[in-house]
Short mmCIF file of C-alpha atoms and ligand atoms in Angstrom, two decimals:
data_model
loop_
_atom_site.label_atom_id
_atom_site.label_comp_id
_atom_site.label_asym_id
_atom_site.label_seq_id
_atom_site.Cartn_x
_atom_site.Cartn_y
_atom_site.Cartn_z
CA MET A 1 220.74 -107.89 37.61
CA LEU A 2 218.93 -111.10 36.66
CA GLU A 3 220.27 -113.42 34.00
CA ARG A 4 218.20 -113.73 30.83
CA LEU A 5 215.90 -116.59 29.86
CA ASN A 6 217.66 -118.53 27.07
CA SER A 7 218.78 -122.06 26.07
CA GLU A 8 221.51 -121.95 28.76
CA SER A 9 219.45 -120.72 31.69
CA LEU A 10 216.54 -123.07 30.87
CA GLN A 11 218.05 -125.83 32.99
CA TYR A 12 217.99 -123.68 36.13
CA LEU A 13 214.29 -122.82 36.10
CA PRO A 14 212.13 -123.95 39.05
CA GLN A 15 210.50 -127.39 38.90
CA ASP A 16 206.95 -126.08 38.58
CA VAL A 17 207.71 -124.31 35.28
CA GLU A 18 207.00 -126.51 32.27
CA LEU A 19 209.70 -126.66 29.61
CA PRO A 20 209.74 -127.63 25.91
CA ALA A 21 209.62 -131.44 26.03
CA TYR A 22 211.81 -132.06 22.95
CA ASP A 23 215.34 -131.43 21.79
CA ARG A 24 215.24 -127.85 20.51
CA SER A 25 218.56 -128.19 18.73
CA ARG A 26 216.90 -130.64 16.32
CA VAL A 27 213.92 -128.43 15.42
CA THR A 28 213.86 -127.22 11.82
CA PRO A 29 211.65 -124.44 10.42
CA GLY A 30 208.44 -125.46 8.63
CA ILE A 31 206.10 -122.54 9.42
CA VAL A 32 206.40 -118.86 8.61
CA HIS A 33 204.07 -116.82 10.76
CA LEU A 34 203.15 -113.23 9.82
CA GLY A 35 202.18 -111.09 12.83
CA ILE A 36 204.04 -112.63 15.76
CA GLY A 37 202.21 -110.72 18.50
CA ALA A 38 201.03 -111.92 21.89
CA PHE A 39 198.03 -113.78 20.49
CA HIS A 40 200.03 -116.05 18.18
CA ARG A 41 202.58 -116.74 20.90
CA ALA A 42 199.84 -117.70 23.40
CA HIS A 43 197.81 -119.72 20.91
CA GLN A 44 199.16 -121.36 17.73
CA ALA A 45 202.82 -121.33 18.85
CA ALA A 46 201.90 -122.89 22.20
CA VAL A 47 199.91 -125.65 20.48
CA THR A 48 202.75 -126.24 17.98
CA ASP A 49 205.15 -126.60 20.91
CA LEU A 50 202.97 -129.32 22.46
CA ALA A 51 202.41 -130.98 19.08
CA MET A 52 206.15 -131.29 18.45
CA ALA A 53 206.63 -132.81 21.90
CA ALA A 54 203.72 -135.25 21.52
CA SER A 55 204.47 -136.41 17.97
CA GLY A 56 208.25 -136.18 17.87
CA ASP A 57 207.97 -134.49 14.46
CA LEU A 58 210.36 -131.57 14.91
CA SER A 59 210.05 -130.13 11.40
CA TRP A 60 207.53 -127.46 12.39
CA GLY A 61 209.61 -124.75 13.98
CA ILE A 62 208.25 -121.25 13.50
CA VAL A 63 209.97 -118.30 11.86
CA GLY A 64 208.01 -115.31 13.11
CA VAL A 65 207.54 -112.11 11.16
CA SER A 66 206.81 -108.79 12.85
CA MET A 67 205.23 -106.59 10.23
CA ARG A 68 206.50 -103.24 11.58
CA SER A 69 207.90 -103.09 15.07
CA PRO A 70 211.28 -104.64 15.97
CA ALA A 71 210.24 -104.92 19.65
CA THR A 72 209.39 -108.65 19.71
CA ARG A 73 212.51 -109.54 17.72
CA ASP A 74 214.68 -107.44 20.03
CA ALA A 75 213.15 -109.06 23.10
CA LEU A 76 213.29 -112.67 21.93
CA THR A 77 216.56 -112.87 19.95
CA PRO A 78 218.77 -112.76 23.08
CA GLN A 79 216.44 -115.45 24.48
CA ASP A 80 216.98 -117.85 21.52
CA GLY A 81 213.29 -117.39 20.72
CA LEU A 82 212.18 -118.69 24.14
CA TYR A 83 209.45 -116.95 26.14
CA THR A 84 207.04 -117.75 28.93
CA LEU A 85 203.33 -118.34 28.60
CA ALA A 86 201.54 -117.44 31.85
CA LEU A 87 198.01 -118.85 32.12
CA ARG A 88 195.97 -117.07 34.76
CA ASP A 89 192.65 -117.50 36.44
CA ALA A 90 191.17 -117.44 39.93
CA GLY A 91 191.17 -120.55 42.13
CA PRO A 92 188.17 -121.75 44.16
CA ASP A 93 189.25 -119.38 46.96
CA GLY A 94 189.04 -116.44 44.53
CA GLN A 95 192.83 -115.93 44.61
CA ALA A 96 194.75 -115.51 41.33
CA ARG A 97 196.69 -118.56 40.22
CA GLU A 98 199.17 -118.82 37.41
CA GLN A 99 200.75 -121.67 35.52
CA LEU A 100 204.03 -120.98 33.69
CA ARG A 101 205.28 -122.75 30.60
CA VAL A 102 208.29 -121.91 28.45
CA ILE A 103 207.50 -122.19 24.74
CA GLY A 104 210.24 -123.33 22.38
CA ALA A 105 208.50 -123.40 18.98
CA VAL A 106 209.72 -120.00 17.76
CA LEU A 107 213.17 -120.26 16.19
CA ARG A 108 213.78 -116.70 15.04
CA ILE A 109 212.01 -113.46 14.17
CA VAL A 110 212.42 -111.13 11.20
CA VAL A 111 211.03 -107.62 10.86
CA ALA A 112 209.26 -107.06 7.54
CA GLU A 113 209.63 -103.29 7.49
CA GLU A 114 213.40 -103.53 7.96
CA ASP A 115 213.95 -106.34 5.50
CA PRO A 116 210.97 -107.28 3.31
CA ASN A 117 213.19 -109.43 1.14
CA ALA A 118 214.01 -111.68 4.10
CA VAL A 119 210.28 -112.36 4.45
CA LEU A 120 209.88 -113.20 0.76
CA GLU A 121 212.85 -115.55 1.00
CA ARG A 122 211.33 -117.24 4.05
CA ILE A 123 208.03 -117.80 2.23
CA ALA A 124 210.08 -119.18 -0.67
CA TYR A 125 212.22 -121.38 1.58
CA PRO A 126 211.92 -124.98 0.29
CA GLN A 127 210.99 -126.40 3.73
CA THR A 128 208.26 -123.84 4.40
CA ARG A 129 204.98 -125.75 4.24
CA ILE A 130 202.64 -123.43 6.11
CA VAL A 131 202.45 -119.64 6.07
CA SER A 132 200.10 -118.64 8.88
CA LEU A 133 198.80 -115.21 9.83
CA THR A 134 197.57 -113.21 12.81
CA VAL A 135 197.82 -109.70 11.40
CA THR A 136 194.49 -108.54 12.95
CA GLU A 137 191.44 -107.60 10.94
CA LYS A 138 192.97 -104.44 9.49
CA GLY A 139 196.01 -106.33 8.20
CA TYR A 140 194.03 -107.71 5.26
CA SER A 141 193.55 -104.33 3.46
CA HIS A 142 189.97 -105.27 2.71
CA GLU A 143 186.67 -103.49 2.95
CA PRO A 144 184.97 -104.95 6.03
CA SER A 145 181.41 -104.87 4.63
CA THR A 146 182.22 -106.68 1.37
CA GLY A 147 185.55 -108.46 1.91
CA TYR A 148 186.95 -106.90 -1.30
CA LEU A 149 190.55 -105.74 -1.56
CA ARG A 150 190.90 -101.97 -1.11
CA TRP A 151 192.88 -100.88 -4.12
CA ASP A 152 192.99 -97.37 -2.63
CA ASP A 153 194.86 -98.66 0.45
CA PRO A 154 198.25 -96.85 0.26
CA ASP A 155 200.19 -100.04 1.05
CA ILE A 156 198.41 -102.02 -1.68
CA ALA A 157 199.03 -99.21 -4.20
CA HIS A 158 202.69 -99.12 -3.10
CA ASP A 159 203.07 -102.89 -3.43
CA LEU A 160 201.76 -102.99 -7.00
CA GLU A 161 204.61 -100.62 -7.89
CA HIS A 162 207.34 -102.19 -5.72
CA PRO A 163 207.41 -105.99 -5.96
CA ASP A 164 210.85 -106.12 -4.32
CA ARG A 165 209.81 -104.36 -1.09
CA PRO A 166 206.15 -104.95 -0.27
CA ARG A 167 204.57 -103.44 2.83
CA SER A 168 201.14 -105.04 2.96
CA THR A 169 200.42 -108.58 4.10
CA ILE A 170 198.74 -109.40 0.80
CA GLY A 171 201.62 -107.99 -1.28
CA MET A 172 204.14 -109.90 0.81
CA LEU A 173 202.29 -113.19 0.38
CA VAL A 174 201.83 -112.77 -3.37
CA TYR A 175 205.47 -111.84 -4.08
CA GLY A 176 206.70 -114.60 -1.79
CA LEU A 177 204.53 -117.09 -3.67
CA ALA A 178 205.81 -115.68 -6.99
CA LEU A 179 209.31 -116.62 -5.85
CA ARG A 180 208.14 -120.12 -4.95
CA ARG A 181 206.67 -120.48 -8.42
CA GLU A 182 209.84 -119.19 -10.11
CA ARG A 183 211.85 -121.76 -8.17
CA SER A 184 209.36 -124.57 -8.83
CA LEU A 185 208.95 -125.25 -5.10
CA PRO A 186 206.26 -127.53 -3.66
CA PRO A 187 202.76 -126.37 -2.63
CA VAL A 188 202.13 -124.45 0.57
CA THR A 189 199.19 -123.76 2.90
CA LEU A 190 198.15 -120.21 3.77
CA LEU A 191 196.41 -120.31 7.15
CA SER A 192 194.59 -117.24 8.44
CA CYS A 193 194.09 -117.25 12.22
CA ASP A 194 192.31 -113.90 12.50
CA ASN A 195 188.77 -113.17 13.65
CA LEU A 196 187.36 -112.55 10.19
CA HIS A 197 184.30 -114.01 8.58
CA ALA A 198 185.44 -117.01 6.46
CA ASN A 199 189.06 -116.04 7.13
CA GLY A 200 190.57 -118.60 4.74
CA ASP A 201 188.17 -117.89 1.87
CA THR A 202 188.60 -114.16 2.42
CA LEU A 203 192.39 -114.45 2.36
CA ARG A 204 192.21 -116.57 -0.79
CA SER A 205 190.11 -114.06 -2.68
CA LEU A 206 192.34 -111.13 -1.60
CA VAL A 207 195.54 -112.97 -2.60
CA LEU A 208 194.07 -114.02 -5.94
CA ALA A 209 192.73 -110.52 -6.68
CA PHE A 210 196.19 -109.01 -6.10
CA ALA A 211 197.98 -111.82 -7.97
CA LEU A 212 195.68 -111.36 -10.98
CA ARG A 213 196.84 -107.75 -11.26
CA VAL A 214 200.46 -108.88 -11.13
CA ASP A 215 200.33 -111.85 -13.49
CA VAL A 216 197.44 -114.06 -14.56
CA CYS A 217 199.66 -117.15 -14.64
CA LEU A 218 200.82 -116.49 -11.08
CA ALA A 219 197.18 -116.35 -9.94
CA ALA A 220 196.52 -119.66 -11.67
CA TRP A 221 199.63 -121.20 -10.03
CA ILE A 222 198.49 -120.03 -6.57
CA ASP A 223 195.04 -121.39 -7.18
CA LYS A 224 196.49 -124.79 -8.08
CA ASN A 225 199.28 -125.01 -5.50
CA CYS A 226 198.00 -123.31 -2.35
CA THR A 227 195.21 -124.11 0.06
CA PHE A 228 193.51 -121.62 2.39
CA PRO A 229 191.78 -123.46 5.26
CA ASN A 230 189.22 -121.53 7.26
CA SER A 231 189.86 -121.58 10.98
CA MET A 232 188.39 -120.45 14.28
CA VAL A 233 190.76 -119.35 17.05
CA ASP A 234 189.87 -118.60 20.64
CA ARG A 235 191.86 -117.56 23.73
CA ILE A 236 191.72 -114.26 25.62
CA VAL A 237 195.20 -112.73 25.51
CA PRO A 238 195.51 -109.17 26.83
CA GLY A 239 198.65 -107.13 26.17
CA THR A 240 201.57 -107.92 28.52
CA ARG A 241 202.10 -105.30 31.27
CA ASP A 242 205.26 -104.40 33.16
CA GLU A 243 203.85 -106.01 36.28
CA ASP A 244 203.43 -109.29 34.35
CA ARG A 245 207.11 -109.11 33.35
CA ALA A 246 208.15 -108.45 36.94
CA ARG A 247 205.99 -111.25 38.38
CA VAL A 248 207.16 -113.82 35.81
CA ALA A 249 210.84 -112.87 36.32
CA LYS A 250 210.42 -113.31 40.06
CA ARG A 251 209.03 -116.81 39.63
CA LEU A 252 211.51 -117.87 36.96
CA GLY A 253 214.53 -116.41 38.67
CA VAL A 254 215.64 -115.09 35.26
CA GLU A 255 214.41 -112.18 33.16
CA ASP A 256 211.99 -112.76 30.29
CA ALA A 257 211.75 -109.51 28.31
CA TRP A 258 208.40 -110.44 26.79
CA PRO A 259 206.27 -113.15 28.37
CA VAL A 260 202.66 -113.51 27.22
CA VAL A 261 199.67 -113.77 29.50
CA GLY A 262 196.39 -115.54 28.74
CA GLU A 263 193.47 -117.55 30.10
CA PRO A 264 193.70 -121.35 30.47
CA TYR A 265 190.85 -121.82 27.94
CA LEU A 266 191.88 -122.47 24.34
CA ASN A 267 189.98 -123.48 21.26
CA TRP A 268 191.15 -123.93 17.66
CA VAL A 269 189.10 -125.43 14.85
CA ILE A 270 190.77 -125.79 11.46
CA GLU A 271 189.62 -127.11 8.12
CA ASP A 272 191.76 -130.09 7.27
CA LYS A 273 192.92 -129.04 3.82
CA PHE A 274 196.67 -128.67 3.98
CA ALA A 275 198.70 -128.57 0.78
CA ALA A 276 201.91 -130.00 2.27
CA GLY A 277 201.16 -131.59 5.64
CA ARG A 278 200.69 -130.07 9.07
CA PRO A 279 201.84 -130.49 12.68
CA ALA A 280 199.91 -132.90 14.90
CA TRP A 281 198.07 -129.96 16.43
CA HIS A 282 195.16 -132.22 17.44
CA VAL A 283 197.38 -134.64 19.41
CA ALA A 284 198.41 -131.81 21.70
CA GLY A 285 194.79 -131.08 22.63
CA GLY A 286 193.17 -127.76 21.91
CA ALA A 287 192.92 -128.11 18.14
CA THR A 288 190.27 -129.94 16.14
CA PHE A 289 190.36 -130.63 12.42
CA VAL A 290 187.04 -130.44 10.60
CA ARG A 291 185.76 -130.42 7.03
CA VAL A 292 183.89 -127.10 7.31
CA ALA A 293 184.75 -124.48 9.95
CA ALA A 294 181.91 -122.04 9.18
CA PRO A 295 179.55 -123.08 12.03
CA TYR A 296 182.36 -122.84 14.62
CA GLU A 297 183.50 -119.51 13.27
CA ARG A 298 179.97 -118.09 13.34
CA LEU A 299 179.49 -119.35 16.90
CA LYS A 300 182.73 -117.78 18.06
CA LEU A 301 182.44 -114.42 16.30
CA ARG A 302 178.86 -113.95 17.45
CA MET A 303 178.91 -115.50 20.94
CA VAL A 304 182.41 -114.40 22.01
CA ASN A 305 183.62 -111.44 19.99
CA GLY A 306 180.27 -109.64 19.61
CA PRO A 307 179.54 -109.66 23.37
CA HIS A 308 183.22 -108.92 24.08
CA SER A 309 182.96 -105.73 22.01
CA ALA A 310 179.63 -104.81 23.66
CA PHE A 311 181.22 -105.07 27.13
CA ALA A 312 184.18 -103.03 25.90
CA TYR A 313 182.28 -100.11 24.33
CA LEU A 314 179.67 -99.76 27.06
CA GLY A 315 182.25 -100.40 29.79
CA ALA A 316 184.64 -97.82 28.34
CA MET A 317 181.84 -95.24 28.16
CA LEU A 318 181.15 -95.87 31.85
CA GLY A 319 184.81 -95.15 32.52
CA LEU A 320 185.65 -98.79 33.35
CA ARG A 321 189.22 -99.86 32.60
CA THR A 322 188.80 -103.57 32.08
CA ASN A 323 186.28 -106.00 30.68
CA SER A 324 186.21 -107.91 33.97
CA GLU A 325 185.06 -104.69 35.67
CA ALA A 326 182.42 -104.35 32.94
CA ALA A 327 181.28 -107.94 33.51
CA ALA A 328 181.06 -107.23 37.25
CA THR A 329 178.58 -104.39 36.61
CA PRO A 330 175.19 -106.10 37.14
CA ALA A 331 173.12 -104.13 34.59
CA LEU A 332 175.78 -104.56 31.92
CA ARG A 333 176.20 -108.25 32.56
CA ARG A 334 172.42 -108.78 32.51
CA TYR A 335 172.20 -106.93 29.22
CA VAL A 336 174.99 -108.95 27.54
CA ASP A 337 173.52 -112.18 28.89
CA ASP A 338 170.09 -111.29 27.47
CA MET A 339 171.58 -110.22 24.14
CA MET A 340 173.38 -113.56 23.81
CA ARG A 341 170.43 -115.66 24.93
CA LEU A 342 167.55 -113.87 23.24
CA GLU A 343 169.08 -112.34 20.12
CA ILE A 344 172.35 -114.04 19.15
CA ALA A 345 171.86 -117.69 20.12
CA PRO A 346 168.68 -118.08 18.02
CA THR A 347 170.70 -117.12 14.90
CA LEU A 348 172.98 -120.12 15.46
CA ARG A 349 171.04 -123.02 14.10
CA GLY A 350 172.61 -126.46 14.29
CA VAL A 351 173.89 -126.04 17.86
CA SER A 352 171.70 -127.47 20.62
CA GLU A 353 170.07 -125.12 23.09
CA SER A 354 171.97 -126.69 25.98
CA GLY A 355 175.24 -126.39 24.04
CA LEU A 356 174.58 -122.69 23.47
CA ASP A 357 173.66 -122.20 27.12
CA GLU A 358 176.89 -123.77 28.26
CA TYR A 359 178.91 -121.76 25.74
CA ARG A 360 177.28 -118.53 26.91
CA GLN A 361 177.85 -119.23 30.58
CA ARG A 362 181.45 -120.19 29.97
CA PHE A 363 182.03 -116.99 27.99
CA LEU A 364 180.58 -114.85 30.80
CA ALA A 365 182.85 -116.61 33.31
CA ARG A 366 185.87 -116.12 31.02
CA VAL A 367 185.28 -112.36 30.72
CA ALA A 368 184.81 -112.07 34.46
CA ASN A 369 188.27 -113.67 35.09
CA PRO A 370 189.63 -111.31 37.77
CA ALA A 371 193.19 -112.55 37.29
CA LEU A 372 193.32 -111.36 33.68
CA PRO A 373 192.65 -107.64 33.29
CA HIS A 374 191.81 -106.94 29.64
CA LEU A 375 191.55 -103.25 28.81
CA THR A 376 188.21 -102.11 27.41
CA ARG A 377 190.02 -99.63 25.18
CA GLN A 378 192.24 -102.38 23.75
CA ILE A 379 189.20 -104.42 22.69
CA ALA A 380 187.48 -101.23 21.47
CA MET A 381 190.26 -100.64 18.91
CA ASP A 382 189.60 -101.04 15.19
CA GLY A 383 185.81 -101.17 15.56
CA SER A 384 185.25 -100.49 11.85
CA GLN A 385 187.00 -103.78 11.12
CA LYS A 386 185.27 -105.78 13.86
CA VAL A 387 181.66 -104.64 14.09
CA PRO A 388 180.46 -106.20 10.78
CA GLN A 389 181.26 -109.84 11.56
CA ARG A 390 180.74 -109.53 15.32
CA LEU A 391 177.40 -107.71 15.45
CA LEU A 392 175.97 -106.79 12.06
CA ALA A 393 175.90 -110.36 10.72
CA ALA A 394 173.54 -111.41 13.52
CA ILE A 395 171.43 -108.26 13.00
CA ARG A 396 171.03 -109.13 9.29
CA ASP A 397 169.74 -112.58 10.25
CA ARG A 398 167.31 -111.16 12.81
CA LEU A 399 166.07 -108.52 10.38
CA ARG A 400 165.48 -111.08 7.64
CA ARG A 401 163.19 -113.01 9.96
CA GLY A 402 161.47 -109.97 11.40
CA ASP A 403 162.94 -110.65 14.89
CA ASP A 404 163.76 -108.05 17.53
CA PHE A 405 167.40 -106.92 17.60
CA SER A 406 167.26 -103.92 19.93
CA ARG A 407 170.07 -105.21 22.20
CA LEU A 408 172.38 -105.81 19.25
CA ALA A 409 171.45 -102.33 17.99
CA LEU A 410 172.52 -100.90 21.35
CA ALA A 411 175.93 -102.56 20.99
CA VAL A 412 176.38 -100.98 17.53
CA ALA A 413 175.18 -97.63 18.86
CA ALA A 414 177.71 -98.00 21.69
CA TRP A 415 180.52 -98.28 19.14
CA LEU A 416 179.36 -95.10 17.36
CA HIS A 417 178.93 -93.35 20.68
CA TYR A 418 182.43 -94.44 21.78
CA LEU A 419 183.86 -92.84 18.64
CA ARG A 420 183.11 -89.39 20.12
CA GLY A 421 186.33 -89.85 22.09
CA CYS A 422 185.10 -88.99 25.59
CA ASP A 423 183.63 -91.20 28.32
CA GLU A 424 180.86 -90.37 30.77
CA LEU A 425 183.35 -89.21 33.38
CA GLY A 426 184.74 -86.65 30.94
CA ASN A 427 187.98 -88.53 30.16
CA ALA A 428 189.15 -88.02 26.58
CA TYR A 429 190.86 -90.81 24.59
CA SER A 430 192.05 -91.17 21.04
CA ILE A 431 190.37 -93.40 18.48
CA GLN A 432 192.55 -96.24 17.23
CA ASP A 433 191.05 -97.34 13.95
CA PRO A 434 192.42 -97.51 10.38
CA LEU A 435 189.31 -95.55 9.29
CA ALA A 436 189.54 -93.05 12.19
CA GLU A 437 189.76 -90.03 9.91
CA ALA A 438 186.77 -91.00 7.78
CA LEU A 439 184.82 -91.86 10.94
CA ALA A 440 185.58 -88.47 12.51
CA LYS A 441 184.22 -86.75 9.39
CA LEU A 442 181.19 -89.01 9.44
CA LEU A 443 180.42 -88.09 13.05
CA ALA A 444 180.76 -84.39 12.23
CA ARG A 445 178.41 -84.76 9.22
CA ALA A 446 175.88 -86.59 11.37
CA ASP A 447 176.01 -83.77 13.96
CA VAL A 448 175.43 -81.14 11.28
CA ALA A 449 172.51 -83.11 9.84
CA ALA A 450 170.95 -83.55 13.28
CA THR A 451 171.37 -79.88 14.21
CA ALA A 452 169.83 -78.75 10.95
CA SER A 453 166.72 -80.93 11.44
CA ALA A 454 163.57 -80.26 13.40
CA PRO A 455 164.10 -81.60 16.96
CA SER A 456 161.63 -84.44 16.39
CA GLN A 457 163.67 -85.59 13.36
CA ALA A 458 167.19 -85.09 14.74
CA ALA A 459 167.81 -88.62 16.07
CA GLN A 460 166.57 -90.20 12.85
CA ARG A 461 168.70 -87.89 10.69
CA ARG A 462 171.80 -88.60 12.75
CA ALA A 463 171.31 -92.36 12.50
CA THR A 464 170.59 -92.17 8.76
CA VAL A 465 173.91 -90.43 8.11
CA LEU A 466 175.87 -92.80 10.38
CA ALA A 467 174.28 -95.96 8.99
CA GLY A 468 175.09 -94.69 5.49
CA PHE A 469 178.78 -95.42 6.10
CA ARG A 470 179.14 -98.14 3.49
CA PRO A 471 182.55 -99.64 4.38
CA VAL A 472 181.01 -100.87 7.64
CA PHE A 473 177.25 -101.12 7.11
CA GLY A 474 176.98 -101.90 3.39
CA GLU A 475 173.38 -102.21 2.24
CA LEU A 476 172.18 -102.81 5.84
CA GLY A 477 172.54 -99.07 6.45
CA ARG A 478 169.66 -98.37 4.08
CA LYS A 479 167.15 -100.61 5.80
CA PRO A 480 164.59 -98.42 7.61
CA ALA A 481 164.13 -100.92 10.46
CA PHE A 482 167.87 -100.90 11.16
CA VAL A 483 168.16 -97.11 11.03
CA GLU A 484 165.18 -96.74 13.33
CA ALA A 485 166.54 -99.17 15.93
CA LEU A 486 169.96 -97.50 15.79
CA ALA A 487 168.39 -94.04 16.15
CA LEU A 488 166.49 -95.09 19.27
CA GLN A 489 169.53 -96.64 21.02
CA LEU A 490 171.88 -93.81 20.07
CA GLU A 491 169.43 -91.24 21.33
CA ARG A 492 169.09 -93.08 24.62
CA LEU A 493 172.87 -93.29 25.06
CA ARG A 494 173.14 -89.56 24.39
CA ALA A 495 170.25 -88.54 26.62
CA LEU A 496 170.33 -91.13 29.41
CA GLY A 497 173.90 -92.45 29.41
CA VAL A 498 174.85 -96.13 29.45
CA LEU A 499 173.00 -97.20 32.59
CA GLY A 500 169.90 -95.23 31.55
CA ALA A 501 169.91 -96.87 28.11
CA LEU A 502 170.24 -100.33 29.70
CA GLU A 503 167.39 -99.57 32.07
CA ALA A 504 165.19 -98.40 29.19
CA LEU A 505 165.91 -101.68 27.35
CA GLU A 506 164.90 -103.65 30.41
CA ARG A 507 161.69 -101.63 30.64
CA ASP A 508 160.94 -102.33 26.96
CA ALA A 509 161.33 -106.03 27.63
CA ALA A 510 159.25 -106.14 30.82
CA PRO A 511 155.86 -107.82 30.39
CA GLN A 512 153.09 -105.34 29.62
CA GLY A 513 151.92 -103.62 32.76
CA ALA A 514 154.69 -105.01 34.95
CA ALA A 515 156.22 -101.60 35.40
CA GLN A 516 152.90 -99.94 36.18
CA PRO A 517 152.28 -98.96 39.79
CA GLU A 518 149.60 -100.93 41.58
CA PRO A 519 146.25 -99.15 41.28
CA VAL A 520 145.31 -97.51 44.55
CA ALA A 521 142.15 -99.12 45.91
C1 CS2 B 1 188.94 -109.30 21.45
C2 CS2 B 1 189.59 -110.58 20.94
O1 CS2 B 1 190.52 -107.58 21.20
C3 CS2 B 1 189.48 -108.06 20.76
O2 CS2 B 1 188.88 -107.57 19.83
O3 CS2 B 1 187.56 -109.39 21.30
O4 CS2 B 1 190.95 -110.45 20.80
C4 CS2 B 1 189.25 -111.77 21.86
O5 CS2 B 1 189.89 -111.62 23.11
C5 CS2 B 1 189.67 -113.07 21.25
O6 CS2 B 1 189.16 -113.18 19.95
C6 CS2 B 1 189.18 -114.24 22.09
O7 CS2 B 1 189.46 -115.40 21.42
#
């Protein structure tokens, strides 16, 4: 049996594996990170590791928090927090290549569900200066269409009653900050690194709303002592598979129970408003500090995440396992390319046309990365939390200006179609979404409404009911032009399947008469 990766075995790793370039025994904790999944470990933790090495400031070690599962803690504790980051792409010869780096920034991991008090104490630790988050969209207990806190969320209701053992992210933050206030500790930065619209502002308003219910003075203290920078994060990081573990162990010569796998590309844009300092993330490369992150965030959500979801839903319906397979399907790739170029890019004012072109082409190459299989069904998860900022925001802009948005409408229709739980090959799958139950009822209601209508009205009735789902569509769902576009694309997916719907879109876009047969002389 192989020895384990840890502080001892580090010295025996092969030469071509990069190691933490600083003295780990001198690192002290300065960051608490909620949601220590693969994405954080491949992104912010990797940049923090480089920043500590480049600046020599070792006061930014990370204490990771797993919200529910002990799996990451159990894997990394015997490894002294060390793990491998494997960056993969294809070389010029088309063969997969992989660069390995051991990351040393994570000092320890606590599991919130097992010991919520340990998390509160960590937030209220005097040296904690940043509390960062990657808890995914659903971790914010907010309504996606409005950004408001969902008071009916069972965890939020629980946390109002049980300040000593919160379950929700928001409850945990507020009670941790309450402890800081009680102890008169210095200010702290709360840094959201999730793919939400205005993630910092959204987090701030959720934290303040909850704090106001707890204690008005606490809310005022948070407002005065905490900052909430907005940020944009980007790196494709699929879930780690057993074969990744096996391959990494073979190269290291020791076992790493949980390496993370990602693409070489990384981007991180952060508003420079930190309450108590920050690591030199910019020195390490990869991170940029700006005054306002909104334009970068809009660019990323619309030109990366929106198309990513479109590939995933349509690809999954075709029975394709990975997004790179979806991107290798010519009609699908053409469609996503057109959607980005003709419908999304024009909503992004302030970025040059050539800049948008380059960004689009790079994204398409990133998705196609054959060395990094990313499951369509993984990206398809939690659609109710993703679709608003990824697709609907651009549709709203197009609608306001009277511009065509039929390709974006197809992507939204693809999500609703995917929710039926069965692909075109007849494979059934379960729907992973915090609103899965409500969505299943919605689909059933839409079916009843369509069946009860005259055949000529059925598609419109179905789309009207679906678009009326306020947590996702908000007031957009009442706009006739939106309902009509959705009805058309949904009907095509139902009647013609994915490839048929894509073909029909191409026909719509063809110049008048181009599809007509030549008149016979
Ligand atoms: C993906 C993102 O799973 C998903 O929803 O669209 O995780 C995507 O890979 C990252 O945001 C890329 O930065």
